[in-house]
CSV table of C-alpha atoms in Angstrom, one decimal:
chain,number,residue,atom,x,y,z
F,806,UNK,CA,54.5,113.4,48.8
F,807,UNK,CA,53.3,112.4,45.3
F,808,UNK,CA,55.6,113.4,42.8
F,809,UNK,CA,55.0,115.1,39.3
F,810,UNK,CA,57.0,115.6,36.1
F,811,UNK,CA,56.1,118.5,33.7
F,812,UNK,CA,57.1,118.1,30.1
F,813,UNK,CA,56.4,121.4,27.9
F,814,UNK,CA,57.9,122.6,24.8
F,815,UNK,CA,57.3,126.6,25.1
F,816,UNK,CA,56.2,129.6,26.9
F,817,UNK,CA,54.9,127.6,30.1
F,818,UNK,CA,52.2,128.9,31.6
F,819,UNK,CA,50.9,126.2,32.3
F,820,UNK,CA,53.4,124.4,33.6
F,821,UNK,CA,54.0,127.6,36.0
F,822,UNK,CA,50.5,127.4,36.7
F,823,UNK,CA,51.1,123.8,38.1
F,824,UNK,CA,54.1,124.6,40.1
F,825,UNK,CA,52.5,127.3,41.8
F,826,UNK,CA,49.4,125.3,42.3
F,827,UNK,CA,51.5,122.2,43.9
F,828,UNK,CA,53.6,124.4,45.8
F,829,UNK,CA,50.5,125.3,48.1
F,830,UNK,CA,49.6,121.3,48.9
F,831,UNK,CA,51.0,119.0,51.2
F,832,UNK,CA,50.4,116.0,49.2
F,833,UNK,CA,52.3,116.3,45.9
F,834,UNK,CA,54.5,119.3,44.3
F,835,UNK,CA,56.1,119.3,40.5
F,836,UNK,CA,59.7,118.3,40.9
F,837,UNK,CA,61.2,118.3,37.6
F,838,UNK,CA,60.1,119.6,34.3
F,839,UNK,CA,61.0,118.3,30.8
F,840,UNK,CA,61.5,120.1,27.7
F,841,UNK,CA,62.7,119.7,23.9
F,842,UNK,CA,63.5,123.2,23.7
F,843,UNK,CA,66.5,124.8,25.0
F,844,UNK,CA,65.2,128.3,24.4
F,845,UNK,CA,62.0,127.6,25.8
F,846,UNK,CA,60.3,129.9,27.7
F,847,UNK,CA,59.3,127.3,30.3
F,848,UNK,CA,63.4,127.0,31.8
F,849,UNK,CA,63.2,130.1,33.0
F,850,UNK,CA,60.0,129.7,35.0
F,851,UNK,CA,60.9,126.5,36.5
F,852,UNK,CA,64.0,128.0,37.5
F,853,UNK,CA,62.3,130.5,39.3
F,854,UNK,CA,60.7,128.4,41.4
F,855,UNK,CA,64.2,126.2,42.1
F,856,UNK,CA,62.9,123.2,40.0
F,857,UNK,CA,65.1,121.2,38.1
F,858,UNK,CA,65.1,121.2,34.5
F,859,UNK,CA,66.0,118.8,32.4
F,860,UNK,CA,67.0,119.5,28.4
F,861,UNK,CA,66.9,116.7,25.6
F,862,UNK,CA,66.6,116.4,22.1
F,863,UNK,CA,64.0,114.5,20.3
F,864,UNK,CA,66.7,111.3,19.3
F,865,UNK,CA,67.0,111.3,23.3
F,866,UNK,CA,63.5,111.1,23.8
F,867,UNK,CA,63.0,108.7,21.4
F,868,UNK,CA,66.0,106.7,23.3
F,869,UNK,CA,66.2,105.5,26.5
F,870,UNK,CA,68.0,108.7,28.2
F,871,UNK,CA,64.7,110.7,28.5
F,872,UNK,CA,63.0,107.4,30.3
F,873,UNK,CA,66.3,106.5,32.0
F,874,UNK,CA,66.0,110.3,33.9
F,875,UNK,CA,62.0,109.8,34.2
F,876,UNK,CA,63.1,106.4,35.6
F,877,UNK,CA,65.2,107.7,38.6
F,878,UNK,CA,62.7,110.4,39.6
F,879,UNK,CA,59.9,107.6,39.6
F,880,UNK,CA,56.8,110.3,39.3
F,881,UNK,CA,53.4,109.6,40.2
F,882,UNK,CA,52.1,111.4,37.4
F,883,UNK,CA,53.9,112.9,34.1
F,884,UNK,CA,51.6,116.5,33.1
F,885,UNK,CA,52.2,117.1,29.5
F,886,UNK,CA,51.8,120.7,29.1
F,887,UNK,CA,52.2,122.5,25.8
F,888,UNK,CA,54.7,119.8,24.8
F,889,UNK,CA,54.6,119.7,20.8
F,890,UNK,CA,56.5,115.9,20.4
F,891,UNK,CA,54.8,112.4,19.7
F,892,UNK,CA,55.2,110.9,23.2
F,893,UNK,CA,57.4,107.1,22.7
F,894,UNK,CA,56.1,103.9,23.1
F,895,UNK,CA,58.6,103.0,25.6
F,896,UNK,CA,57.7,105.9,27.9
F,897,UNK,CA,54.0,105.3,27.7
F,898,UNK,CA,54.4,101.5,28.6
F,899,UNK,CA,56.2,102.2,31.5
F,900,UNK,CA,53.6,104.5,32.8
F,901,UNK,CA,50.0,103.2,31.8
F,902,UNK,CA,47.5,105.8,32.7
F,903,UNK,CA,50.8,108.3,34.7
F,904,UNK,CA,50.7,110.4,31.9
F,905,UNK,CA,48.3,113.5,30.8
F,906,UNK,CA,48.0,115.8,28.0
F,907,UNK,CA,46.2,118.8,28.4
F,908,UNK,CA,44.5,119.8,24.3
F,909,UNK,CA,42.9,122.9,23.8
F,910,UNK,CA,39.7,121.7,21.5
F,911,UNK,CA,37.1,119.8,22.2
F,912,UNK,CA,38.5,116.3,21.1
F,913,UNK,CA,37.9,113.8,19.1
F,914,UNK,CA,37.6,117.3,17.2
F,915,UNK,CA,40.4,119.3,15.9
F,916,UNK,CA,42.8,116.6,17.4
F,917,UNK,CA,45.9,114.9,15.9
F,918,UNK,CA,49.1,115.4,14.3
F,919,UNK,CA,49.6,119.3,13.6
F,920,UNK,CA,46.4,120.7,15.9
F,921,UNK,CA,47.9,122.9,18.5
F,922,UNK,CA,47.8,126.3,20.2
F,923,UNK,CA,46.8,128.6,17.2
F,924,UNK,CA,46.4,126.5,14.3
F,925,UNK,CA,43.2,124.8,16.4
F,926,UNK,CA,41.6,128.3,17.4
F,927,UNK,CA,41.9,129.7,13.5
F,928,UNK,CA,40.2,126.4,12.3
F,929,UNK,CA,37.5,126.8,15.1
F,930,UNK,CA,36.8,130.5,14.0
F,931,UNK,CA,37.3,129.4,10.3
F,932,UNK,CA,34.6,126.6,10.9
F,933,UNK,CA,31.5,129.7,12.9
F,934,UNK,CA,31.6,126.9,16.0
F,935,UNK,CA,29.2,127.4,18.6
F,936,UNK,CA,31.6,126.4,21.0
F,937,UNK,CA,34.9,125.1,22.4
F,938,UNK,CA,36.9,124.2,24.8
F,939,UNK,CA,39.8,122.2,26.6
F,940,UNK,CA,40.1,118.3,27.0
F,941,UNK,CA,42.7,116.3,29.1
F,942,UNK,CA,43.0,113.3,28.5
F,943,UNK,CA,45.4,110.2,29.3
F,944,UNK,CA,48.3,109.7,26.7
F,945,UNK,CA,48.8,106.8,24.1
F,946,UNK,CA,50.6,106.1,21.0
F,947,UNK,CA,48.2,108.4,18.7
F,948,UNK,CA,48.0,112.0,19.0
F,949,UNK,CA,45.4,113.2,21.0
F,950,UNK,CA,43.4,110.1,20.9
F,951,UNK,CA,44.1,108.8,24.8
F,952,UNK,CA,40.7,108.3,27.0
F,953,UNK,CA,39.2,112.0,27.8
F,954,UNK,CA,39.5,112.4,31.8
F,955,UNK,CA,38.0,115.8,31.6
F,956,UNK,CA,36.1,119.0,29.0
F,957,UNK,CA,35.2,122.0,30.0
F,958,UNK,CA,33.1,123.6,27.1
F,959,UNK,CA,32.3,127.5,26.6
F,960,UNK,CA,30.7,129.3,24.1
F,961,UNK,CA,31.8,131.4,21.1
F,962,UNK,CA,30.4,134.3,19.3
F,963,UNK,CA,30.7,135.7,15.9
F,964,UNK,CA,32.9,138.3,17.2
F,965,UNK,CA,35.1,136.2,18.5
F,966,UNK,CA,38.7,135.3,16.9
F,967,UNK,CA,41.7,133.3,17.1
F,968,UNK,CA,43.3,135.4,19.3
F,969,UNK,CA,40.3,135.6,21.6
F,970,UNK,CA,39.2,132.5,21.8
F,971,UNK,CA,42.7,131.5,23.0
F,972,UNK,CA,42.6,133.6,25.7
F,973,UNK,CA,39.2,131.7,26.6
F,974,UNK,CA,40.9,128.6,26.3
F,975,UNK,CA,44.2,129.5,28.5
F,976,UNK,CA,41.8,130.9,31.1
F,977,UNK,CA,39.9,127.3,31.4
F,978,UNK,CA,43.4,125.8,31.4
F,979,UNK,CA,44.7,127.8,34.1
F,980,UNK,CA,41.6,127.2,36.2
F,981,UNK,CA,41.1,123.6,35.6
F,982,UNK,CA,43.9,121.8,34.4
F,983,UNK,CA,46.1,121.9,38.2
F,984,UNK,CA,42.6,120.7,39.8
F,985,UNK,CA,42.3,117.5,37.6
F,986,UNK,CA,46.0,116.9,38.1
F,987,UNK,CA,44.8,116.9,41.7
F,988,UNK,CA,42.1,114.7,41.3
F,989,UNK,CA,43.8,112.1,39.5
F,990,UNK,CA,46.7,112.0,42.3
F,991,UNK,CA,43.6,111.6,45.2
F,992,UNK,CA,42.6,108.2,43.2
């Protein structure tokens, strides 16, 4: 049974989205999930679906207690799902192509330090694109900039805004992000 980590930083629908997925399989379920946030959203739905949670602060990350816990779970795979903090070094060495971030642009565009959730959709609708969409990608050192494993495009309108080309976006996430996670684990 291959073993996932979740780490998210809010609401968590994705992550939710993963734990239901996994909890169908045989070959892999989600068995912990990670967050910076005690008042996230995200505790609440892991704990819903008994899985563990784990709490830290960004100087624990940045530590070794966040890699010491990773460490003793020994995943197959860390999912970064709407988790907002610059992943560390030390975390990333230790787990060369484990870990994946889910972004919800098309990148290299509208990616780095400060593009998330709706800051990224206003600057699309700002900027009349044509189109957008989700990337996952493998983690490294830079925001965002980790070799693209996955995009899913789809188109925009005029009418479109912010608010509605999120739900675009979550809907591609909820659909696709769970079967690349599963793809990656068949490899």
């Amino acid at each position: 049974m291959k073993k996932i980590i979740v780490f998210a930083s809010g609401s968590g629908t994705n992550a939710e989205n993963i734990i239901k997925y996994f909890a169908k399989t045989e070959n892999a379920k989600v068995v912990s999930v990670f967050t910076n946030n005690p008042s996230a959203k995200v505790i609440e739905r892991a704990k819903n679906h008994q899985i563990p949670v784990e709490i830290f602060s960004k100087t624990e990350l940045l530590e070794r207690n966040v890699l010491q816990k990773i460490q003793e779970i020994d995943p197959d795979l860390i999912v970064l799902a709407g988790f907002l903090l610059k992943f560390p070094e030390n975390i990333i060495e230790k787990y060369p192509n484990k870990i994946i971030n889910i972004h919800p642009a098309l990148l290299p565009n509208y990616g780095g330090k400060g593009m998330y959730g709706m800051h990224i959709h206003r600057a699309i609708v700002n900027n009349k694109e044509k189109e957008t969409g989700i990337s996952i990608h493998y983690v490294n050192e830079n925001y965002d900039e980790g070799g693209i494993i996955f995009q899913k495009n789809i188109a925009l309108t005029d009418e479109d805004t912010p608010e509605t080309v999120a739900e675009k976006i979550h809907e591609l996430e909820q659909k696709y992000f769970p079967e690349i996670i599963q793809t990656i684990l068949e490899q």
